[in-house]
Coordinates of C-alpha atoms in Angstrom, one line a residue:
T1 CA -202.3 8.9 -74.2
K2 CA -200.7 7.0 -77.5
M3 CA -197.4 6.9 -75.1
F4 CA -198.9 5.8 -72.5
Q5 CA -201.2 3.1 -74.7
K6 CA -197.6 1.9 -76.6
K7 CA -196.0 1.1 -73.0
S8 CA -199.0 -0.4 -71.7
S9 CA -198.9 -2.6 -74.5
A10 CA -195.9 -3.2 -74.6
I11 CA -196.2 -4.5 -70.7
T12 CA -199.0 -6.5 -71.6
E13 CA -196.3 -8.2 -74.1
S14 CA -193.6 -8.5 -71.6
L15 CA -196.1 -10.4 -69.3
N16 CA -197.1 -12.5 -71.8
N17 CA -193.9 -13.5 -72.4
K18 CA -192.9 -13.9 -69.1
P19 CA -191.8 -17.5 -67.9
K20 CA -195.3 -19.4 -65.8
Q21 CA -193.7 -19.8 -62.3
H22 CA -193.6 -22.6 -60.1
G23 CA -196.9 -24.3 -58.9
S24 CA -197.2 -24.5 -55.4
L25 CA -195.5 -27.2 -53.7
F26 CA -198.4 -27.4 -51.0
I27 CA -199.9 -30.1 -52.4
P28 CA -197.1 -32.5 -53.2
A29 CA -195.6 -31.6 -49.4
L30 CA -198.8 -32.5 -47.5
A31 CA -199.1 -35.5 -49.7
N32 CA -195.6 -36.5 -48.7
F33 CA -196.6 -35.4 -44.9
H34 CA -199.1 -38.0 -44.9
V35 CA -197.9 -40.6 -46.5
Q36 CA -195.0 -40.9 -44.1
Y37 CA -197.7 -40.6 -41.2
N38 CA -200.1 -43.7 -42.1
F39 CA -196.8 -46.0 -42.5
Q40 CA -195.5 -44.9 -39.2
S41 CA -198.8 -45.1 -37.2
I42 CA -199.2 -48.3 -36.9
A43 CA -196.0 -48.6 -34.8
I44 CA -197.5 -46.5 -31.9
A45 CA -200.6 -47.2 -32.0
L46 CA -199.3 -51.2 -31.6
V47 CA -197.8 -49.9 -28.4
V48 CA -201.1 -48.5 -27.4
M49 CA -203.5 -51.5 -27.9
S50 CA -200.7 -53.8 -26.9
D51 CA -202.4 -53.9 -23.0
T52 CA -205.7 -53.7 -24.1
Y53 CA -206.2 -56.4 -26.7
E54 CA -203.6 -59.7 -27.0
Q55 CA -201.2 -59.6 -29.4
S56 CA -200.3 -62.5 -31.5
S57 CA -196.8 -62.6 -33.2
W58 CA -198.4 -62.8 -36.8
V59 CA -200.6 -59.8 -35.8
S60 CA -197.5 -57.8 -35.4
S61 CA -196.7 -58.4 -38.3
A62 CA -199.7 -58.6 -40.1
L63 CA -200.5 -55.0 -39.3
R64 CA -197.1 -53.9 -40.5
A65 CA -196.6 -54.9 -43.6
V66 CA -199.9 -55.1 -45.4
V67 CA -199.7 -51.9 -46.2
F68 CA -196.3 -52.6 -47.9
A69 CA -198.4 -54.8 -49.8
G70 CA -201.4 -52.2 -51.0
A71 CA -198.6 -50.3 -51.5
I72 CA -196.6 -52.1 -54.4
A73 CA -200.1 -52.6 -55.9
G74 CA -201.5 -48.8 -55.9
Q75 CA -197.2 -47.8 -56.9
L76 CA -197.3 -50.2 -60.1
T77 CA -201.5 -48.9 -60.7
F78 CA -201.3 -45.2 -59.9
G79 CA -197.8 -44.2 -61.4
A80 CA -199.4 -46.1 -64.8
V81 CA -202.2 -43.8 -64.3
G82 CA -200.9 -40.9 -63.8
D83 CA -199.3 -41.5 -66.9
L84 CA -202.8 -42.5 -68.3
I85 CA -204.9 -39.7 -67.2
G86 CA -202.6 -36.8 -65.6
R87 CA -200.8 -36.5 -62.7
N88 CA -203.7 -34.5 -61.0
R89 CA -207.0 -36.7 -61.9
A90 CA -204.6 -40.2 -60.1
M91 CA -203.5 -38.5 -57.4
F92 CA -207.8 -37.0 -56.2
I93 CA -208.2 -41.0 -56.9
T94 CA -205.5 -42.4 -54.9
N95 CA -205.9 -39.9 -52.0
S96 CA -210.3 -41.1 -51.8
V97 CA -208.4 -44.7 -51.6
T98 CA -205.9 -43.2 -48.5
V99 CA -209.3 -41.5 -47.1
V100 CA -211.3 -44.9 -47.3
G101 CA -208.5 -46.9 -45.8
C102 CA -207.4 -44.3 -42.9
L103 CA -211.3 -43.9 -41.7
G104 CA -211.4 -47.9 -42.3
S105 CA -209.8 -48.1 -39.8
A106 CA -210.7 -46.0 -37.2
L107 CA -214.2 -46.9 -37.4
L108 CA -214.2 -50.7 -39.1
S109 CA -212.5 -51.7 -35.7
W110 CA -214.6 -53.1 -33.5
G111 CA -215.7 -56.3 -31.6
D112 CA -213.0 -58.6 -30.1
A113 CA -209.1 -58.2 -30.7
T114 CA -209.4 -61.0 -33.6
S115 CA -212.4 -58.6 -35.1
I116 CA -210.2 -55.4 -34.8
Y117 CA -207.5 -56.6 -35.7
I118 CA -208.6 -57.9 -39.2
A119 CA -211.2 -54.8 -40.3
I120 CA -207.7 -52.6 -39.4
I121 CA -205.6 -55.6 -41.6
V122 CA -208.0 -54.8 -44.6
S123 CA -208.3 -51.7 -44.2
R124 CA -204.7 -51.0 -44.2
F125 CA -203.9 -52.6 -47.2
F126 CA -206.1 -50.4 -49.0
L127 CA -204.6 -47.3 -47.2
G128 CA -201.3 -49.1 -48.5
L129 CA -203.1 -48.8 -52.2
G130 CA -203.6 -45.6 -51.7
V131 CA -200.3 -43.6 -50.3
G132 CA -199.0 -46.2 -52.7
G133 CA -200.6 -44.4 -55.5
V134 CA -199.1 -40.4 -53.8
Y135 CA -195.3 -41.7 -54.4
P136 CA -194.8 -41.7 -57.8
L137 CA -197.3 -38.8 -57.9
S138 CA -196.0 -36.7 -55.4
A139 CA -193.2 -36.1 -57.1
T140 CA -194.0 -36.3 -60.4
K141 CA -196.0 -33.8 -59.3
A142 CA -193.3 -31.6 -57.7
A143 CA -191.1 -32.1 -60.8
E144 CA -193.3 -31.0 -63.6
D145 CA -194.8 -28.0 -61.1
A146 CA -191.6 -26.5 -61.9
H147 CA -192.6 -25.9 -65.3
S148 CA -189.2 -24.5 -66.5
A149 CA -186.7 -25.0 -64.6
T150 CA -183.9 -26.4 -64.0
A151 CA -182.7 -29.8 -63.4
E152 CA -181.1 -28.5 -60.1
E153 CA -184.2 -26.9 -59.9
R154 CA -186.4 -29.9 -59.9
T155 CA -184.1 -31.6 -58.4
A156 CA -184.3 -29.0 -54.9
R157 CA -188.6 -29.0 -55.2
V158 CA -188.1 -32.7 -54.5
S159 CA -186.4 -32.9 -51.9
W160 CA -188.5 -30.7 -51.3
A161 CA -191.7 -32.0 -51.0
F162 CA -189.7 -35.1 -49.8
F163 CA -188.7 -33.3 -46.4
W164 CA -192.1 -33.4 -45.5
Q165 CA -192.2 -36.9 -44.9
V166 CA -190.1 -36.3 -41.5
P167 CA -192.4 -34.4 -39.5
G168 CA -195.2 -37.1 -41.3
S169 CA -192.7 -39.8 -39.5
I170 CA -192.9 -37.4 -36.1
V171 CA -196.6 -36.6 -35.5
P172 CA -197.6 -39.8 -35.0
F173 CA -195.6 -39.9 -31.5
I174 CA -197.4 -36.9 -30.6
V175 CA -200.8 -37.3 -31.1
A176 CA -200.0 -40.4 -28.9
L177 CA -198.7 -38.0 -26.1
I178 CA -201.8 -36.1 -26.5
G179 CA -204.1 -39.7 -27.0
N180 CA -202.8 -40.8 -23.7
E181 CA -203.4 -38.0 -21.5
L182 CA -206.9 -37.5 -23.1
F183 CA -208.5 -40.0 -24.4
S184 CA -209.1 -44.3 -23.4
V185 CA -207.4 -47.1 -25.2
D186 CA -210.8 -47.2 -27.6
L187 CA -210.4 -43.8 -28.7
Q188 CA -206.7 -43.4 -28.8
F189 CA -205.3 -46.0 -31.3
R190 CA -208.3 -45.1 -32.9
I191 CA -207.4 -41.6 -33.5
I192 CA -204.0 -42.4 -34.6
L193 CA -205.0 -44.4 -37.5
G194 CA -208.3 -41.9 -38.8
I195 CA -206.3 -38.6 -38.7
G196 CA -204.0 -39.8 -41.2
A197 CA -207.4 -38.9 -43.7
L198 CA -207.4 -35.7 -42.7
P199 CA -204.7 -34.3 -45.2
A200 CA -205.2 -36.8 -47.9
L201 CA -208.6 -35.3 -47.4
V202 CA -207.2 -31.7 -48.5
C203 CA -204.7 -33.1 -51.1
L204 CA -207.7 -34.7 -52.6
L205 CA -210.2 -31.5 -53.0
G206 CA -206.7 -29.8 -53.8
T207 CA -206.2 -32.0 -56.9
F208 CA -210.2 -31.7 -58.1
R209 CA -210.0 -30.6 -61.7
S210 CA -206.9 -29.0 -61.3
E211 CA -204.9 -28.8 -64.9
E212 CA -202.4 -30.5 -66.0
T213 CA -199.3 -29.0 -67.3
K214 CA -198.2 -28.2 -70.3
E215 CA -194.6 -30.6 -70.3
F216 CA -197.5 -33.1 -69.3
L217 CA -199.9 -32.7 -72.2
E218 CA -196.9 -32.6 -74.5
S219 CA -196.0 -35.9 -73.9
K220 CA -199.0 -37.7 -74.9
A221 CA -198.4 -38.0 -78.2
S222 CA -194.6 -40.2 -77.4
Q223 CA -196.4 -42.2 -74.7
Q224 CA -195.4 -46.0 -74.2
G225 CA -196.7 -48.6 -72.3
L226 CA -193.9 -50.0 -69.9
I227 CA -193.4 -53.6 -71.9
A228 CA -193.3 -51.8 -75.3
T229 CA -191.0 -48.9 -73.4
L230 CA -188.2 -51.4 -72.2
R231 CA -188.6 -53.0 -75.9
D232 CA -187.3 -50.3 -77.3
H233 CA -185.4 -48.4 -74.8
S234 CA -183.1 -51.7 -73.3
D235 CA -180.9 -48.5 -71.6
Y236 CA -183.4 -48.4 -68.7
I237 CA -183.7 -51.7 -67.9
P238 CA -179.9 -50.6 -65.9
K239 CA -181.4 -47.6 -65.1
L240 CA -183.9 -49.4 -63.5
I241 CA -182.7 -51.9 -61.7
G242 CA -180.4 -48.9 -60.4
V243 CA -182.9 -46.9 -59.1
G244 CA -185.4 -49.8 -57.7
G245 CA -183.0 -51.6 -56.5
S246 CA -181.1 -49.2 -54.4
W247 CA -184.5 -48.2 -52.6
F248 CA -184.8 -51.7 -52.3
L249 CA -181.9 -52.2 -50.4
Y250 CA -182.1 -48.7 -48.8
D251 CA -186.2 -49.2 -47.5
V252 CA -185.6 -53.0 -45.7
C253 CA -183.0 -51.0 -43.4
Y254 CA -185.1 -48.3 -42.8
Y255 CA -188.9 -49.3 -42.5
G256 CA -187.8 -52.7 -40.7
T257 CA -185.9 -49.9 -38.1
A258 CA -188.7 -47.4 -38.7
L259 CA -191.8 -49.9 -37.6
F260 CA -189.4 -52.0 -35.1
A261 CA -188.3 -48.8 -32.9
P262 CA -190.6 -49.3 -30.2
K263 CA -189.1 -52.8 -29.8
I264 CA -185.6 -51.0 -30.5
L265 CA -186.2 -48.6 -28.1
N266 CA -187.3 -51.1 -25.6
S267 CA -184.4 -53.3 -25.3
I268 CA -182.3 -50.0 -24.5
F269 CA -183.8 -48.3 -22.3
G270 CA -186.3 -52.1 -21.0
N271 CA -189.3 -53.7 -21.1
D272 CA -191.0 -51.5 -18.4
N273 CA -191.5 -48.3 -21.0
D274 CA -194.7 -47.1 -21.9
V275 CA -196.5 -45.3 -24.2
K276 CA -195.6 -42.0 -23.1
S277 CA -191.8 -42.9 -22.9
L278 CA -191.6 -44.0 -25.9
S279 CA -193.7 -41.4 -27.6
Y280 CA -190.8 -38.9 -26.4
Q281 CA -188.5 -41.4 -27.3
G282 CA -189.9 -41.2 -30.3
I283 CA -190.3 -37.8 -30.9
I284 CA -186.8 -37.4 -30.1
S285 CA -185.1 -39.8 -32.4
N286 CA -187.2 -39.3 -35.2
A287 CA -186.4 -35.3 -34.9
M288 CA -183.1 -36.2 -36.2
G289 CA -183.8 -36.0 -39.2
L290 CA -185.1 -33.1 -40.1
P291 CA -180.9 -31.7 -40.1
A292 CA -180.8 -34.9 -42.0
I293 CA -182.7 -33.5 -44.8
F294 CA -181.5 -29.7 -44.6
I295 CA -178.1 -31.1 -44.9
T296 CA -178.6 -33.7 -47.8
I297 CA -180.8 -30.3 -50.1
Y298 CA -177.4 -28.7 -49.1
L299 CA -174.9 -30.6 -50.5
F300 CA -177.5 -30.7 -54.1
R301 CA -175.4 -27.9 -54.9
Y302 CA -172.1 -29.3 -54.9
M303 CA -172.5 -33.3 -55.8
S304 CA -174.2 -35.1 -57.4
S305 CA -177.8 -36.9 -56.4
K306 CA -175.5 -40.7 -57.7
S307 CA -172.1 -39.4 -55.4
I308 CA -174.7 -38.2 -52.2
Q309 CA -177.0 -41.4 -52.6
I310 CA -173.7 -43.6 -52.1
W311 CA -171.8 -41.7 -49.5
G312 CA -174.9 -42.2 -47.3
F313 CA -175.2 -46.0 -47.6
I314 CA -172.0 -46.0 -46.7
L315 CA -172.8 -43.9 -43.6
I316 CA -176.2 -46.5 -42.9
A317 CA -173.6 -48.3 -42.8
L318 CA -171.2 -47.1 -40.6
A319 CA -173.9 -46.0 -37.6
Y320 CA -176.1 -49.3 -37.7
I321 CA -172.2 -50.9 -36.8
L322 CA -171.7 -48.6 -34.6
L323 CA -174.7 -49.2 -32.8
A324 CA -174.7 -52.2 -33.1
I325 CA -171.3 -52.9 -31.3
M326 CA -172.8 -50.3 -28.3
M327 CA -175.4 -52.6 -27.7
E328 CA -173.2 -55.4 -27.5
T329 CA -171.3 -53.7 -24.4
E330 CA -171.7 -55.0 -21.1
D331 CA -171.6 -51.3 -19.2
D332 CA -174.8 -49.5 -17.7
I333 CA -173.9 -46.6 -20.9
T334 CA -178.3 -46.7 -21.9
A335 CA -178.1 -42.8 -23.0
L336 CA -174.9 -43.5 -24.5
V337 CA -176.5 -46.5 -26.7
F338 CA -179.5 -43.5 -27.4
V339 CA -177.1 -40.8 -29.0
F340 CA -176.2 -43.8 -31.6
Y341 CA -179.6 -44.8 -32.0
C342 CA -180.3 -41.3 -32.7
V343 CA -177.1 -41.4 -34.9
L344 CA -178.5 -43.9 -36.8
I345 CA -182.2 -42.6 -37.0
F346 CA -179.7 -39.4 -38.5
A347 CA -177.9 -41.7 -41.4
L348 CA -181.2 -42.9 -42.2
N349 CA -182.6 -40.2 -43.0
A350 CA -179.9 -38.2 -45.0
G351 CA -178.8 -39.0 -48.4
P352 CA -180.7 -42.0 -49.7
N353 CA -183.5 -41.4 -48.2
V354 CA -183.9 -38.2 -50.5
T355 CA -181.9 -39.4 -53.2
T356 CA -184.2 -42.9 -54.1
F357 CA -187.6 -40.4 -54.0
T358 CA -185.3 -38.1 -56.6
L359 CA -184.1 -40.2 -58.8
P360 CA -186.5 -41.3 -60.7
Q361 CA -187.9 -37.4 -61.5
E362 CA -183.5 -37.1 -62.6
T363 CA -183.4 -40.3 -64.6
F364 CA -186.4 -41.3 -66.6
P365 CA -188.3 -38.8 -69.5
T366 CA -192.2 -37.2 -69.0
E367 CA -193.8 -39.7 -71.1
I368 CA -192.7 -42.7 -69.0
R369 CA -192.0 -40.9 -65.7
S370 CA -195.1 -41.9 -63.1
T371 CA -194.6 -45.6 -64.6
F372 CA -191.2 -46.1 -63.9
N373 CA -191.3 -43.8 -60.8
G374 CA -194.3 -46.3 -59.5
V375 CA -191.8 -49.1 -60.9
A376 CA -188.8 -48.5 -59.0
A377 CA -191.4 -47.4 -55.0
A378 CA -193.1 -50.6 -55.6
L379 CA -189.8 -52.6 -56.1
A380 CA -188.7 -50.4 -52.5
K381 CA -192.3 -51.2 -51.1
F382 CA -191.5 -55.0 -51.9
G383 CA -188.3 -53.8 -49.9
A384 CA -190.3 -52.2 -47.3
L385 CA -193.1 -55.3 -46.4
I386 CA -189.4 -57.9 -46.2
G387 CA -188.4 -55.5 -43.7
A388 CA -191.2 -55.2 -41.6
Y389 CA -191.8 -58.9 -41.4
I390 CA -188.5 -59.5 -41.0
Y391 CA -186.8 -57.9 -38.3
D392 CA -189.3 -60.0 -35.8
P393 CA -187.8 -63.0 -36.1
L394 CA -184.3 -62.3 -37.3
N395 CA -184.2 -60.7 -33.5
D396 CA -185.5 -63.5 -31.9
L397 CA -182.6 -66.4 -34.4
I398 CA -179.8 -64.1 -34.0
G399 CA -180.1 -60.9 -31.9
L400 CA -180.9 -57.4 -32.0
S401 CA -177.3 -56.5 -33.3
A402 CA -177.1 -59.3 -35.8
T403 CA -179.9 -58.1 -37.6
M404 CA -177.8 -54.6 -37.6
Y405 CA -174.5 -55.8 -38.7
L406 CA -176.5 -57.3 -41.8
C407 CA -178.5 -54.6 -42.4
A408 CA -175.0 -52.8 -42.3
G409 CA -174.1 -55.9 -44.6
L410 CA -177.2 -54.4 -46.3
S411 CA -176.3 -50.8 -46.8
V412 CA -172.8 -51.4 -48.3
F413 CA -174.9 -53.5 -51.1
G414 CA -177.0 -50.5 -52.1
A415 CA -174.1 -48.3 -52.4
I416 CA -172.8 -51.4 -54.5
V417 CA -175.8 -50.8 -57.4
T418 CA -176.0 -47.3 -57.2
Y419 CA -171.4 -47.1 -58.5
Y420 CA -172.7 -49.4 -61.1
F421 CA -175.9 -49.4 -62.1
I422 CA -177.7 -45.3 -61.8
D423 CA -176.1 -42.5 -64.4
T424 CA -175.0 -39.2 -63.5
P425 CA -178.0 -36.9 -64.0
E426 CA -176.3 -35.1 -66.1
Q427 CA -177.0 -37.7 -68.6
S428 CA -180.2 -37.1 -68.9
R429 CA -180.9 -33.7 -68.2
S430 CA -182.0 -33.3 -71.4
Q431 CA -185.1 -35.5 -70.7
L432 CA -185.1 -34.5 -67.4
L433 CA -186.4 -30.9 -68.5
G434 CA -188.8 -32.8 -71.1
E435 CA -187.7 -33.2 -74.7
H436 CA -188.4 -36.4 -76.0
P437 CA -185.4 -36.8 -78.3
H438 CA -187.1 -40.9 -79.4
A439 CA -191.2 -39.4 -80.4

């Protein structure tokens, strides 16, 4: 009996001393899924509505861009709130706002065309406020729920959480396909815009009364505000320029291209494309993001985030140039042009698409991680706002091919900013793992 008690005591002590297992990635992954779904759902919803509700140019631009204006405010606000009251409490609030924005887009959009569009514009601002806050919080939560994991494991966790943005970009087209067969136009666009509330509601319930990590709680004593931190640690300024500036340049290209996708596809296949055709083309092209992110996550084993981002920007620039050249060709090579468009979507989803999301977690310590991630993400969504607004007028002014060349130039500039302003993550590993040298 004594021997049994001794062994039992040893086992209990071993279990108590065993490092805590990694937290679930379910909530950060689902949060990233609904972020991208809600960002991109408006593109196909506008196509669904176009024949029934007249769309002036200001309506089209405003509906694409307003969510990013809300996202900027949400990222700046909820990033700081996450450092102040905790990641889970802030996630609960920001997902609540997301649910309100989605349901408002679906349930308040009644009346004539002007009334409907105004209701959706206002609702999508609040939607942006919510999903904008999810951005820094989901990345921070994915990293810190790893507990005592190595820096490489944290980067892998954050990148796997981010992976679910690609399915999030595909599902709006699937919903549109199903709706096109079953429902009227009025129900179709409301379902497309409103169904994004469901995953946000699951995230909301999943973070209700969840405990914060030990790492976050220990960092509270050394927390400072954004301005005070930049004043005392001026070395963070070039890091913020590198992380936020490269993300800004990437999002100008990515969201401009993503939200303009129906028009790009129309220019490739002809203007008689209907909802069904555009949905199939959107599913196929966006599915190119799946292998792109798989390859990027695999490359983390052999390359730093900085190197992946530099080469990724170069790949994006080449893809834009090749597509522009193909679109200028006089011959009837529609299928080949679509192949090069898919190559561009692959390039846009590889490299910087992942590293711009993971680098803030690698660069900034726990006590300021959520705030600085929010600032970097807000700079990115300012780029997305510009991309959403300028593609239409640029297309009218200089043509689609010239717009592609311009995006190639921005991508090269992104590689340059990354090279000069982003530190190799290994230089900040002690901070990443929760140590506080300046506490």
